[in-house]
């Protein structure tokens, strides 16, 4: 779900950006659950940032 939240929040895959409230409504979750998923997703991206940079450069 972390990936889905980040995808919707940043408007990736050609979709428009959604607010936390809109994402919460879409998945029938509380705002805090959406914020938590966002935080976990960002933490995972930070952990893998060197590998992501290498992928983008190549």
PDB file of C-alpha atoms in Angstrom:
ATOM      1  CA  UNK A   1       0.000   0.000   0.000  1.00  0.00           C
ATOM      2  CA  UNK A   2       2.954   2.353   0.603  1.00  0.00           C
ATOM      3  CA  UNK A   3       3.690   2.402  -3.117  1.00  0.00           C
ATOM      4  CA  UNK A   4       0.071   3.135  -3.965  1.00  0.00           C
ATOM      5  CA  UNK A   5      -0.061   6.017  -1.491  1.00  0.00           C
ATOM      6  CA  UNK A   6       3.146   7.558  -2.849  1.00  0.00           C
ATOM      7  CA  UNK A   7       1.996   7.060  -6.437  1.00  0.00           C
ATOM      8  CA  UNK A   8      -1.278   8.858  -5.767  1.00  0.00           C
ATOM      9  CA  UNK A   9       0.191  11.567  -3.562  1.00  0.00           C
ATOM     10  CA  UNK A  10       2.903  12.548  -6.056  1.00  0.00           C
ATOM     11  CA  UNK A  11       0.761  12.059  -9.168  1.00  0.00           C
ATOM     12  CA  UNK A  12       2.939   9.361 -10.708  1.00  0.00           C
ATOM     13  CA  UNK A  13       1.893   7.130 -13.610  1.00  0.00           C
ATOM     14  CA  UNK A  14       0.158  10.023 -15.351  1.00  0.00           C
ATOM     15  CA  UNK A  15      -2.413  10.537 -12.623  1.00  0.00           C
ATOM     16  CA  UNK A  16      -3.115  13.824 -10.914  1.00  0.00           C
ATOM     17  CA  UNK A  17      -1.889  14.429  -7.389  1.00  0.00           C
ATOM     18  CA  UNK A  18      -4.307  13.482  -4.628  1.00  0.00           C
ATOM     19  CA  UNK A  19      -4.487  14.914  -1.139  1.00  0.00           C
ATOM     20  CA  UNK A  20      -4.196  12.827   2.004  1.00  0.00           C
ATOM     21  CA  UNK A  21      -7.947  13.226   2.468  1.00  0.00           C
ATOM     22  CA  UNK A  22      -8.685  11.970  -1.058  1.00  0.00           C
ATOM     23  CA  UNK A  23      -6.371   8.978  -0.636  1.00  0.00           C
ATOM     24  CA  UNK A  24      -7.950   8.158   2.733  1.00  0.00           C
ATOM     25  CA  UNK A  25     -11.396   8.204   1.131  1.00  0.00           C
ATOM     26  CA  UNK A  26     -10.256   6.096  -1.821  1.00  0.00           C
ATOM     27  CA  UNK A  27      -8.894   3.330   0.428  1.00  0.00           C
ATOM     28  CA  UNK A  28     -11.374   3.870   3.264  1.00  0.00           C
ATOM     29  CA  UNK A  29      -8.566   4.645   5.709  1.00  0.00           C
ATOM     30  CA  UNK A  30      -7.943   7.267   8.365  1.00  0.00           C
ATOM     31  CA  UNK A  31      -5.671  10.218   7.610  1.00  0.00           C
ATOM     32  CA  UNK A  32      -3.144   8.879  10.096  1.00  0.00           C
ATOM     33  CA  UNK A  33      -2.943   5.522   8.284  1.00  0.00           C
ATOM     34  CA  UNK A  34      -2.283   7.311   4.992  1.00  0.00           C
ATOM     35  CA  UNK A  35       0.390   9.493   6.603  1.00  0.00           C
ATOM     36  CA  UNK A  36       1.948   6.399   8.158  1.00  0.00           C
ATOM     37  CA  UNK A  37       2.023   4.604   4.797  1.00  0.00           C
ATOM     38  CA  UNK A  38       3.580   7.703   3.229  1.00  0.00           C
ATOM     39  CA  UNK A  39       6.259   7.804   5.925  1.00  0.00           C
ATOM     40  CA  UNK A  40       7.066   4.117   5.551  1.00  0.00           C
ATOM     41  CA  UNK A  41       7.281   4.439   1.782  1.00  0.00           C
ATOM     42  CA  UNK A  42       9.598   7.440   2.001  1.00  0.00           C
ATOM     43  CA  UNK A  43      11.772   5.635   4.537  1.00  0.00           C
ATOM     44  CA  UNK A  44      12.090   2.680   2.150  1.00  0.00           C
ATOM     45  CA  UNK A  45      13.047   5.006  -0.721  1.00  0.00           C
ATOM     46  CA  UNK A  46      15.703   6.687   1.413  1.00  0.00           C
ATOM     47  CA  UNK A  47      17.157   3.298   2.343  1.00  0.00           C
ATOM     48  CA  UNK A  48      17.478   2.377  -1.323  1.00  0.00           C
ATOM     49  CA  UNK A  49      18.420   5.789  -2.699  1.00  0.00           C
ATOM     50  CA  UNK A  50      21.912   4.759  -3.840  1.00  0.00           C
ATOM     51  CA  UNK A  51      20.517   1.857  -5.844  1.00  0.00           C
ATOM     52  CA  UNK A  52      17.791   4.090  -7.283  1.00  0.00           C
ATOM     53  CA  UNK A  53      20.405   6.674  -8.353  1.00  0.00           C
ATOM     54  CA  UNK A  54      22.471   3.951 -10.048  1.00  0.00           C
ATOM     55  CA  UNK A  55      19.390   2.696 -11.870  1.00  0.00           C
ATOM     56  CA  UNK A  56      18.470   6.178 -13.079  1.00  0.00           C
ATOM     57  CA  UNK A  57      21.996   6.940 -14.256  1.00  0.00           C
ATOM     58  CA  UNK A  58      22.352   3.749 -16.280  1.00  0.00           C
TER      59      UNK A  58
END
